[in-house]
CSV table of C-alpha atoms and ligand atoms in Angstrom, one decimal:
chain,number,residue,atom,x,y,z
A,405,MET,CA,-18.8,-3.1,-7.0
A,406,ASN,CA,-15.6,-4.9,-6.3
A,407,HIS,CA,-16.2,-7.9,-8.5
A,408,PHE,CA,-16.4,-9.9,-5.3
A,409,GLU,CA,-20.3,-11.0,-4.9
A,410,TYR,CA,-22.6,-13.7,-4.1
A,411,ARG,CA,-24.2,-15.6,-7.1
A,412,ASN,CA,-27.1,-17.9,-5.6
A,413,GLY,CA,-25.5,-17.7,-2.0
A,414,SER,CA,-21.9,-18.6,-3.3
A,415,LEU,CA,-19.1,-15.9,-3.6
A,416,PHE,CA,-17.4,-15.4,-6.7
A,417,ALA,CA,-14.3,-13.5,-7.6
A,418,GLU,CA,-15.2,-12.0,-11.0
A,419,ASP,CA,-16.6,-15.0,-13.0
A,420,MET,CA,-15.0,-17.7,-10.5
A,421,ARG,CA,-16.4,-19.5,-7.6
A,422,VAL,CA,-14.4,-19.0,-4.6
A,423,THR,CA,-15.1,-22.3,-3.3
A,424,ALA,CA,-13.6,-24.2,-6.4
A,425,LEU,CA,-10.7,-22.0,-6.0
A,426,ALA,CA,-10.0,-22.7,-2.7
A,427,LYS,CA,-10.6,-26.5,-3.4
A,428,GLU,CA,-7.9,-26.5,-6.2
A,429,TYR,CA,-5.7,-24.0,-4.9
A,430,GLY,CA,-5.8,-24.5,-0.9
A,431,THR,CA,-6.0,-22.0,1.8
A,432,PRO,CA,-5.2,-19.5,3.0
A,433,LEU,CA,-5.4,-17.8,-0.5
A,434,TYR,CA,-5.4,-14.5,-1.7
A,435,ILE,CA,-7.4,-13.9,-4.9
A,436,TYR,CA,-7.0,-10.6,-6.7
A,437,SER,CA,-9.7,-9.1,-9.1
A,438,ALA,CA,-7.6,-7.9,-12.1
A,439,ALA,CA,-11.0,-5.8,-13.4
A,440,THR,CA,-11.1,-4.3,-9.9
A,441,ILE,CA,-7.4,-3.1,-10.0
A,442,LYS,CA,-7.8,-1.7,-13.5
A,443,ARG,CA,-11.0,0.1,-12.6
A,444,HIS,CA,-9.5,1.7,-9.4
A,445,PHE,CA,-6.5,2.7,-11.4
A,446,LYS,CA,-8.2,4.2,-14.2
A,447,ALA,CA,-10.7,6.1,-11.3
A,448,PHE,CA,-8.0,7.5,-9.5
A,449,ASP,CA,-5.6,8.7,-12.3
A,450,SER,CA,-8.3,10.1,-14.3
A,451,ALA,CA,-9.3,12.1,-11.3
A,452,PHE,CA,-6.4,14.4,-11.8
A,453,ASP,CA,-7.0,14.8,-15.7
A,454,GLY,CA,-7.1,18.6,-15.2
A,455,LEU,CA,-3.4,18.4,-14.0
A,456,ASP,CA,-0.2,17.4,-15.4
A,457,HIS,CA,0.2,14.6,-13.2
A,458,MET,CA,1.9,11.5,-13.0
A,459,THR,CA,0.5,8.2,-10.7
A,460,CYS,CA,3.4,6.6,-9.2
A,461,TYR,CA,1.7,3.4,-7.5
A,462,SER,CA,3.1,2.5,-4.3
A,463,VAL,CA,4.6,-0.9,-4.6
A,464,LYS,CA,4.7,-1.6,-0.9
A,465,ALA,CA,1.2,-2.0,-0.9
A,466,ASN,CA,0.9,-5.0,-3.0
A,467,SER,CA,4.3,-5.7,-4.9
A,468,ASN,CA,3.1,-9.1,-6.7
A,469,LEU,CA,4.6,-8.8,-10.4
A,470,SER,CA,0.9,-9.8,-12.0
A,471,VAL,CA,-0.2,-7.0,-10.1
A,472,LEU,CA,2.8,-4.3,-10.9
A,473,LYS,CA,2.7,-5.6,-14.4
A,474,MET,CA,-1.1,-5.0,-14.9
A,475,LEU,CA,-0.6,-1.4,-13.4
A,476,ALA,CA,2.3,-0.9,-15.6
A,477,GLU,CA,0.4,-1.7,-18.7
A,478,GLN,CA,-2.2,0.8,-17.6
A,479,GLY,CA,0.4,3.6,-17.7
A,480,ALA,CA,1.3,3.8,-14.0
A,481,GLY,CA,4.6,5.1,-12.9
A,482,MET,CA,5.8,3.5,-9.3
A,483,ASP,CA,6.7,4.8,-5.9
A,484,ILE,CA,9.4,2.5,-4.4
A,485,VAL,CA,11.3,2.4,-1.3
A,486,SER,CA,13.6,-0.2,-1.5
A,487,GLY,CA,16.4,-1.9,-4.1
A,488,GLY,CA,13.8,-5.2,-4.1
A,489,GLU,CA,11.0,-2.7,-5.2
A,490,LEU,CA,13.3,-1.2,-7.9
A,491,TYR,CA,14.0,-4.6,-8.8
A,492,ARG,CA,10.4,-5.4,-9.3
A,493,ALA,CA,9.1,-2.4,-10.9
A,494,LEU,CA,12.1,-2.8,-13.6
A,495,LYS,CA,11.1,-6.4,-14.0
A,496,VAL,CA,7.8,-5.6,-15.0
A,497,GLY,CA,9.1,-3.1,-17.6
A,498,VAL,CA,8.1,0.1,-15.7
A,499,ALA,CA,10.2,3.2,-17.5
A,500,PRO,CA,12.8,4.3,-14.9
A,501,GLU,CA,11.5,8.0,-15.5
A,502,LYS,CA,8.5,7.0,-14.3
A,503,ILE,CA,10.0,5.7,-10.9
A,504,VAL,CA,10.4,7.7,-7.7
A,505,TYR,CA,12.5,6.4,-4.5
A,506,SER,CA,11.0,7.3,-1.1
A,507,GLY,CA,12.2,6.2,2.3
A,508,VAL,CA,14.1,7.4,5.1
A,509,GLY,CA,17.0,4.8,4.8
A,510,LYS,CA,18.0,4.5,1.3
A,511,ARG,CA,21.6,2.2,1.5
A,512,SER,CA,24.6,3.5,-0.5
A,513,SER,CA,24.0,0.3,-2.8
A,514,GLU,CA,20.6,1.2,-3.6
A,515,ILE,CA,21.2,4.5,-4.4
A,516,ARG,CA,23.8,3.3,-6.6
A,517,GLN,CA,21.1,0.8,-8.2
A,518,ALA,CA,18.5,3.8,-8.5
A,519,LEU,CA,21.0,6.1,-10.2
A,520,GLU,CA,22.4,3.4,-12.6
A,521,ALA,CA,18.7,2.4,-13.6
A,522,GLY,CA,17.9,6.1,-14.1
A,523,ILE,CA,14.8,6.7,-12.1
A,524,LEU,CA,13.3,10.0,-12.0
A,525,LEU,CA,14.2,11.3,-8.4
A,526,PHE,CA,14.9,10.5,-5.0
A,527,ASN,CA,12.5,11.9,-2.4
A,528,VAL,CA,15.2,12.8,-0.1
A,529,GLU,CA,14.4,12.7,3.9
A,530,SER,CA,17.4,14.1,5.4
A,531,VAL,CA,20.6,16.3,4.7
A,532,ALA,CA,22.6,13.2,5.4
A,533,GLU,CA,21.0,11.6,2.8
A,534,LEU,CA,21.5,14.2,0.2
A,535,LEU,CA,25.0,14.1,1.2
A,536,LYS,CA,25.5,10.4,0.4
A,537,ILE,CA,23.6,10.9,-3.0
A,538,ASN,CA,25.7,13.6,-3.5
A,539,GLU,CA,28.6,11.4,-3.1
A,540,ILE,CA,27.5,8.4,-4.8
A,541,ALA,CA,26.6,10.4,-7.9
A,542,LYS,CA,30.1,12.0,-8.0
A,543,GLU,CA,31.5,8.7,-8.2
A,544,MET,CA,29.1,7.7,-11.0
A,545,ASP,CA,29.9,11.0,-12.9
A,546,THR,CA,26.6,11.9,-12.8
A,547,ILE,CA,23.9,14.2,-11.7
A,548,ALA,CA,20.9,12.9,-9.0
A,549,LYS,CA,17.7,14.7,-9.4
A,550,VAL,CA,16.1,15.1,-5.5
A,551,SER,CA,12.5,16.3,-4.1
A,552,PHE,CA,12.9,17.0,-0.3
A,553,ARG,CA,10.2,15.2,1.7
A,554,VAL,CA,8.7,18.2,3.7
A,555,ASN,CA,7.1,17.3,6.8
A,556,PRO,CA,4.3,19.7,7.1
A,557,ASP,CA,3.2,18.7,10.6
A,558,VAL,CA,-0.4,18.2,9.7
A,559,ASP,CA,-2.4,15.4,11.9
A,560,PRO,CA,-3.7,13.1,9.5
A,561,GLN,CA,-6.3,11.9,11.6
A,562,THR,CA,-5.4,8.1,11.2
A,563,HIS,CA,-4.0,5.1,13.2
A,564,PRO,CA,-0.8,6.4,15.0
A,565,TYR,CA,1.3,3.9,13.1
A,566,ILE,CA,0.7,5.1,10.0
A,567,SER,CA,0.8,8.9,10.3
A,568,THR,CA,3.9,10.3,9.0
A,569,GLY,CA,3.6,14.0,8.5
A,570,MET,CA,3.8,15.2,12.1
A,571,GLN,CA,7.1,16.6,13.8
A,572,LYS,CA,7.3,13.4,16.2
A,573,ASN,CA,7.5,11.3,13.3
A,574,LYS,CA,10.6,10.1,11.6
A,575,PHE,CA,9.9,11.0,8.1
A,576,GLY,CA,11.1,13.7,6.1
A,577,LEU,CA,12.0,17.4,7.1
A,578,ASP,CA,10.4,20.1,8.7
A,579,ILE,CA,10.1,23.2,6.6
A,580,GLN,CA,13.2,25.1,7.9
A,581,HIS,CA,15.4,22.3,7.5
A,582,SER,CA,14.0,21.5,4.1
A,583,LEU,CA,14.9,25.4,3.2
A,584,GLU,CA,18.4,24.7,4.5
A,585,ALA,CA,18.5,21.7,2.3
A,586,TYR,CA,17.3,23.2,-0.7
A,587,LYS,CA,20.0,25.8,-0.3
A,588,MET,CA,23.1,23.5,0.6
A,589,THR,CA,21.7,21.7,-2.8
A,590,ALA,CA,22.7,24.7,-4.8
A,591,ASP,CA,26.3,24.5,-3.6
A,592,LEU,CA,26.8,20.3,-4.4
A,593,ASP,CA,27.3,19.7,-7.9
A,594,HIS,CA,25.9,16.1,-8.1
A,595,VAL,CA,22.5,16.9,-7.1
A,596,GLU,CA,19.9,19.0,-8.3
A,597,ALA,CA,17.0,19.8,-6.7
A,598,VAL,CA,13.7,19.4,-8.9
A,599,GLY,CA,10.9,18.8,-6.6
A,600,MET,CA,8.8,19.0,-3.2
A,601,ASP,CA,7.4,15.8,-1.7
A,602,CYS,CA,5.1,14.8,0.9
A,603,HIS,CA,3.1,11.7,2.4
A,604,ILE,CA,1.6,12.5,5.7
A,605,GLY,CA,0.2,9.1,6.2
A,606,SER,CA,-2.1,6.5,4.9
A,607,GLN,CA,-6.1,5.4,5.5
A,608,LEU,CA,-6.9,9.1,5.4
A,609,THR,CA,-10.8,9.6,5.5
A,610,SER,CA,-10.8,13.2,4.8
A,611,ILE,CA,-9.0,15.2,2.4
A,612,ASP,CA,-9.1,18.2,4.7
A,613,PRO,CA,-5.5,17.1,6.2
A,614,PHE,CA,-4.2,16.8,2.3
A,615,LEU,CA,-5.3,20.2,1.7
A,616,GLU,CA,-3.9,21.7,4.8
A,617,ALA,CA,-0.6,20.1,3.6
A,618,LEU,CA,-0.8,21.3,0.3
A,619,GLU,CA,-1.3,24.9,1.6
A,620,LYS,CA,1.8,24.8,3.5
A,621,LEU,CA,3.7,23.3,0.6
A,622,LEU,CA,2.6,26.0,-1.7
A,623,ASP,CA,3.6,29.1,0.5
A,624,PHE,CA,7.0,27.2,0.9
A,625,TYR,CA,7.3,26.8,-2.6
A,626,LYS,CA,6.3,30.2,-3.2
A,627,GLU,CA,9.1,31.2,-0.5
A,628,LEU,CA,11.8,29.1,-2.7
A,629,LYS,CA,10.7,30.9,-5.9
A,630,GLY,CA,11.4,34.1,-4.4
A,631,LEU,CA,14.9,32.8,-3.5
A,632,GLY,CA,15.4,31.8,-7.4
A,633,ILE,CA,15.0,28.1,-6.3
A,634,ASP,CA,12.8,26.9,-9.0
A,635,ILE,CA,11.4,23.0,-9.0
A,636,GLN,CA,9.2,21.3,-11.4
A,637,TYR,CA,7.6,18.4,-9.4
A,638,LEU,CA,5.3,18.5,-6.7
A,639,ASP,CA,4.6,15.0,-5.1
A,640,LEU,CA,1.6,14.7,-2.8
A,641,GLY,CA,2.4,11.1,-2.0
A,642,GLY,CA,-0.5,8.6,-1.0
A,643,GLY,CA,-2.5,7.9,1.9
A,644,LEU,CA,-6.2,8.0,0.3
A,645,GLY,CA,-8.4,5.6,2.6
A,646,ILE,CA,-10.6,2.9,1.5
A,647,SER,CA,-13.8,1.5,3.1
A,648,TYR,CA,-12.9,-1.3,5.5
A,649,ASP,CA,-16.2,-1.3,7.4
A,650,GLU,CA,-18.0,2.0,7.4
A,651,GLU,CA,-15.9,4.6,6.8
A,652,GLU,CA,-16.6,6.9,4.0
A,653,PRO,CA,-13.6,7.9,2.3
A,654,PRO,CA,-13.7,10.6,-0.4
A,655,HIS,CA,-13.8,9.7,-3.8
A,656,PRO,CA,-10.7,10.3,-5.6
A,657,ASN,CA,-12.8,12.5,-7.7
A,658,GLU,CA,-13.4,14.9,-4.9
A,659,PHE,CA,-9.6,14.9,-4.2
A,660,GLY,CA,-8.6,15.6,-7.7
A,661,ARG,CA,-11.4,18.4,-7.8
A,662,ALA,CA,-9.7,20.1,-4.6
A,663,LEU,CA,-6.3,19.7,-5.9
A,664,THR,CA,-7.1,21.0,-9.5
A,665,TYR,CA,-8.5,23.9,-8.0
A,666,MET,CA,-5.7,25.0,-5.4
A,667,LEU,CA,-3.2,24.1,-8.1
A,668,LYS,CA,-4.7,26.1,-11.1
A,669,ASP,CA,-2.1,28.5,-11.7
A,670,VAL,CA,1.1,26.6,-10.1
A,671,PRO,CA,3.1,25.2,-13.2
A,672,LEU,CA,4.5,22.3,-11.4
A,673,LYS,CA,3.8,18.6,-12.4
A,674,VAL,CA,2.3,16.5,-9.8
A,675,ILE,CA,3.1,13.3,-8.6
A,676,LEU,CA,0.6,10.9,-6.8
A,677,GLU,CA,1.7,7.6,-5.1
A,678,PRO,CA,-1.6,5.9,-4.3
A,679,GLY,CA,-1.2,2.2,-2.9
A,680,ARG,CA,-4.1,0.8,-0.9
A,681,VAL,CA,-6.8,2.9,-3.0
A,682,ILE,CA,-5.7,0.8,-5.9
A,683,VAL,CA,-5.2,-2.4,-4.4
A,684,GLY,CA,-6.9,-2.9,-1.1
A,685,ASN,CA,-10.6,-3.8,-2.2
A,686,ALA,CA,-9.3,-5.7,-5.0
A,687,GLY,CA,-8.2,-8.3,-3.0
A,688,ILE,CA,-9.8,-11.2,-0.7
A,689,MET,CA,-8.0,-13.8,1.7
A,690,VAL,CA,-10.1,-16.9,2.0
A,691,THR,CA,-9.3,-19.2,5.0
A,692,GLU,CA,-11.0,-22.2,6.4
A,693,VAL,CA,-12.3,-23.1,9.4
A,694,LEU,CA,-10.4,-25.6,11.2
A,695,TYR,CA,-12.0,-25.7,14.7
A,696,THR,CA,-14.6,-24.1,16.8
A,697,LYS,CA,-14.7,-23.9,20.4
A,698,SER,CA,-16.1,-22.1,23.2
A,699,ASN,CA,-15.7,-21.3,27.0
A,700,PRO,CA,-18.1,-19.4,29.2
A,701,THR,CA,-17.2,-16.0,27.9
A,702,LYS,CA,-16.2,-16.5,24.0
A,703,ASN,CA,-16.8,-18.8,20.9
A,704,PHE,CA,-13.7,-19.1,18.9
A,705,LEU,CA,-13.3,-19.9,15.4
A,706,ILE,CA,-9.5,-21.1,14.8
A,707,VAL,CA,-9.2,-20.8,11.0
A,708,ASP,CA,-6.1,-21.8,9.0
A,709,GLY,CA,-5.3,-17.7,8.2
A,710,ALA,CA,-2.8,-16.2,10.7
A,711,MET,CA,-1.3,-13.1,11.7
A,712,ASN,CA,1.6,-14.2,9.4
A,713,ASP,CA,-0.7,-14.1,6.4
A,714,LEU,CA,-2.4,-11.0,7.3
A,715,VAL,CA,-1.1,-8.8,10.4
A,716,ARG,CA,-3.3,-5.6,10.0
A,717,PRO,CA,-5.7,-6.7,12.5
A,718,SER,CA,-2.8,-7.9,15.0
A,719,LEU,CA,-0.4,-4.9,14.3
A,720,TYR,CA,-3.1,-2.0,14.2
A,721,GLY,CA,-6.2,-3.8,15.3
A,722,SER,CA,-7.6,-2.9,11.8
A,723,TYR,CA,-11.1,-4.1,11.2
A,724,HIS,CA,-11.7,-6.6,8.0
A,725,ARG,CA,-14.8,-7.6,7.2
A,726,ILE,CA,-15.5,-11.3,7.3
A,727,ALA,CA,-18.2,-13.4,5.9
A,728,GLU,CA,-18.9,-16.9,4.7
A,729,VAL,CA,-17.9,-18.1,1.5
A,730,GLU,CA,-20.8,-20.1,0.8
A,731,GLN,CA,-23.9,-18.3,2.8
A,732,ASN,CA,-25.6,-21.1,4.9
A,733,GLY,CA,-28.5,-18.8,6.4
A,734,ARG,CA,-28.1,-19.7,10.1
A,735,ASN,CA,-28.5,-17.6,13.0
A,736,THR,CA,-25.3,-15.3,13.9
A,737,GLU,CA,-23.2,-16.0,17.2
A,738,GLU,CA,-20.6,-13.6,18.4
A,739,TYR,CA,-17.2,-15.3,17.4
A,740,ASP,CA,-13.4,-14.2,17.9
A,741,VAL,CA,-11.9,-15.6,14.8
A,742,VAL,CA,-8.2,-16.7,15.5
A,743,GLY,CA,-5.2,-18.3,13.6
A,744,PRO,CA,-3.2,-21.4,14.5
A,745,ILE,CA,-0.2,-18.9,15.9
A,746,CYS,CA,1.2,-19.2,19.4
A,747,GLU,CA,0.2,-15.4,20.4
A,748,SER,CA,-2.7,-14.1,21.5
A,749,SER,CA,-2.6,-11.2,19.1
A,750,ASP,CA,-3.2,-13.7,16.5
A,751,PHE,CA,-6.6,-12.8,15.3
A,752,LEU,CA,-8.2,-11.7,12.4
A,753,ALA,CA,-11.4,-10.5,13.9
A,754,ARG,CA,-12.5,-10.3,17.9
A,755,GLU,CA,-16.4,-10.2,18.9
A,756,ARG,CA,-17.5,-10.3,15.7
A,757,GLU,CA,-21.3,-11.3,14.6
A,758,LEU,CA,-21.1,-14.2,12.0
A,759,PRO,CA,-23.7,-17.1,11.0
A,760,ARG,CA,-22.9,-20.1,12.8
A,761,VAL,CA,-20.1,-21.8,11.1
A,762,VAL,CA,-18.7,-25.3,11.2
A,763,ASP,CA,-15.3,-26.7,10.7
A,764,GLY,CA,-14.3,-27.3,7.5
A,765,GLU,CA,-16.6,-24.3,6.4
A,766,ARG,CA,-14.3,-21.3,4.6
A,767,LEU,CA,-14.4,-17.8,5.4
A,768,VAL,CA,-13.8,-14.4,3.2
A,769,VAL,CA,-11.7,-11.6,4.9
A,770,TYR,CA,-12.2,-8.9,2.9
A,771,SER,CA,-10.3,-5.8,1.7
A,772,ALA,CA,-7.1,-7.7,1.8
A,773,GLY,CA,-5.3,-6.6,-1.2
A,774,ALA,CA,-3.1,-4.0,0.2
A,775,TYR,CA,-0.5,-4.5,2.8
A,776,GLY,CA,-1.7,-8.3,3.0
A,777,PHE,CA,0.6,-10.5,1.4
A,778,THR,CA,3.3,-8.0,1.4
A,779,MET,CA,3.5,-7.8,5.2
A,780,SER,CA,3.0,-11.7,5.4
A,781,SER,CA,6.2,-13.5,6.9
A,782,ASN,CA,7.2,-17.1,7.8
A,783,TYR,CA,6.4,-16.7,11.5
A,784,ASN,CA,5.9,-20.4,13.1
A,785,SER,CA,7.4,-21.9,9.7
A,786,ARG,CA,4.2,-21.4,8.2
A,787,PRO,CA,4.8,-21.5,4.1
A,788,ARG,CA,3.2,-18.3,2.7
A,789,ALA,CA,-0.1,-18.4,1.1
A,790,CYS,CA,-0.7,-18.5,-2.7
A,791,GLU,CA,-1.8,-15.4,-4.7
A,792,LEU,CA,-4.2,-15.9,-7.6
A,793,MET,CA,-5.3,-13.2,-10.2
A,794,VAL,CA,-8.7,-13.6,-11.7
A,795,ASP,CA,-9.6,-12.0,-14.8
A,796,GLY,CA,-13.2,-12.8,-15.6
A,797,ASP,CA,-13.0,-16.7,-15.9
A,798,THR,CA,-9.3,-16.6,-16.2
A,799,VAL,CA,-7.3,-17.8,-13.4
A,800,SER,CA,-3.7,-17.4,-13.2
A,801,VAL,CA,-1.3,-18.3,-10.2
A,802,ALA,CA,0.3,-14.8,-9.4
A,803,ARG,CA,2.4,-16.5,-6.5
A,804,LYS,CA,2.7,-20.3,-5.6
A,805,ARG,CA,2.2,-21.4,-2.3
A,806,GLU,CA,5.5,-21.8,-0.6
A,807,THR,CA,6.7,-25.1,0.4
A,808,TYR,CA,9.0,-26.5,3.5
A,809,GLU,CA,11.8,-26.5,1.1
A,810,ASP,CA,11.0,-23.1,0.3
A,811,LEU,CA,11.4,-22.1,3.8
A,812,ILE,CA,14.7,-23.6,4.7
A,813,GLU,CA,16.0,-22.8,1.3
A,814,ASN,CA,18.6,-20.1,2.2
A,815,GLU,CA,19.7,-21.8,5.7
A,816,LEU,CA,23.0,-23.3,5.6
B,586,LIG,N1,3.9,7.1,-0.3
B,586,LIG,C1,4.9,6.8,0.6
B,586,LIG,C2,5.7,7.6,0.7
B,586,LIG,C3,4.2,5.9,1.9
B,586,LIG,O1,5.0,5.9,2.8
B,586,LIG,C4,2.9,5.2,1.5
B,586,LIG,C5,2.7,4.1,2.3
B,586,LIG,C6,2.6,5.6,0.1
B,586,LIG,C7,2.7,6.3,-0.6
B,586,LIG,C8,1.0,4.7,-0.1
B,586,LIG,O2,0.1,5.1,1.0
B,586,LIG,P1,-1.3,4.7,0.6
B,586,LIG,O3,-2.0,5.3,-0.6
B,586,LIG,O4,-1.7,2.9,0.6
B,586,LIG,O5,-2.0,4.6,1.9
B,586,LIG,N2,0.9,-1.0,6.6
B,586,LIG,C9,0.0,0.0,6.9
B,586,LIG,C10,0.1,0.6,5.8
B,586,LIG,C11,1.4,1.7,5.8
B,586,LIG,C12,1.6,2.7,4.8
B,586,LIG,C13,3.1,3.1,4.5
B,586,LIG,N3,3.3,4.3,3.7
B,586,LIG,C14,-1.3,-0.7,6.8
B,586,LIG,O6,-1.5,-1.7,6.5
B,586,LIG,O7,-2.5,0.0,6.8
């Protein structure tokens, strides 16, 4: 139950009727459920109660301040990948010592910003980055805490664009190079190696690849210990999948149990960086049918939500469940649901059976809470959608719809 359900044929977001929200705030419209976000965070975090751990929500999945604030209030730390995300996390009051900074390409200014803020640690992805952090920390007369992101060369069996832990991927350091990096750190005065990090990919629907990676990390941890290199943190990244369609990803409890078992005698503080599993099914996108048209082979539903609003179908061929906001009881028809953008890849669904709809009806696109709004753009000079947060029968505008003035604001 994700707090998006039909009551007498009308879709509700918690206690608010979606049609009423769409009329008031327009479409395309993102709607998030506060109760769902909180429930998902609690379910995830408590799955690791048997371990000394910290859940650092991965800001990139949904970085709206309302979402971040809610999670911060639940006790979440944050996993960031840019100065912009650091700015957001600090803005909502996340304690810097609960922030970890990942990513292959941190700029000097961002490293400085993070050191000034006093974040917990950097997940370092190359020797060049390590040297850069050392140099900046020296200038600032401080010592930066680092983990190395180990690329364990494990196939996460997910979409190639979101697999990150294989040798062909740009992420992290292979174990041999990680070992050299740990040794090198011992000789540098302004960096201290405090942890080990790994993130093998996103939308994983089995825990086996996580456990395979963990085994490799634990062997490596022992090797480091034997060399007198002692660390305190083990960051296992994010990546737990959600159900978009028929997938049956493991419940966080299953993941929690397996990790607790494997780590029972390991004196490390575990860091987790979930994104999608917290917010993915806590958000929907609502769109209105502008026109219908058919040719001898296809029926098209032309809707006002497009690839600039939700790029996942175009970029990864991702499936998002679509249904009517007001159930109409008509027979189904096969449709391509497409947006107004001038690209053939601008679709939300292809060859999808949907009850026959007419112009002006609204559709709900499910599982849009993660990598939905955060990946949106202004392509075709389309102002970005409005985001709402619903909490019971209370609605707040989490981000107002952009205007034409917003579009040109920074252009001289
Ligand atoms: N930690 C790191 C270092 C990451 O790179 C990511 C996601 C996460 C944590 C969170 O992963 P999650 O729990 O959300 O799977 N745009 C793609 C997903 C890209 C994921 C990038 N990294 C999509 O829409 O499927």
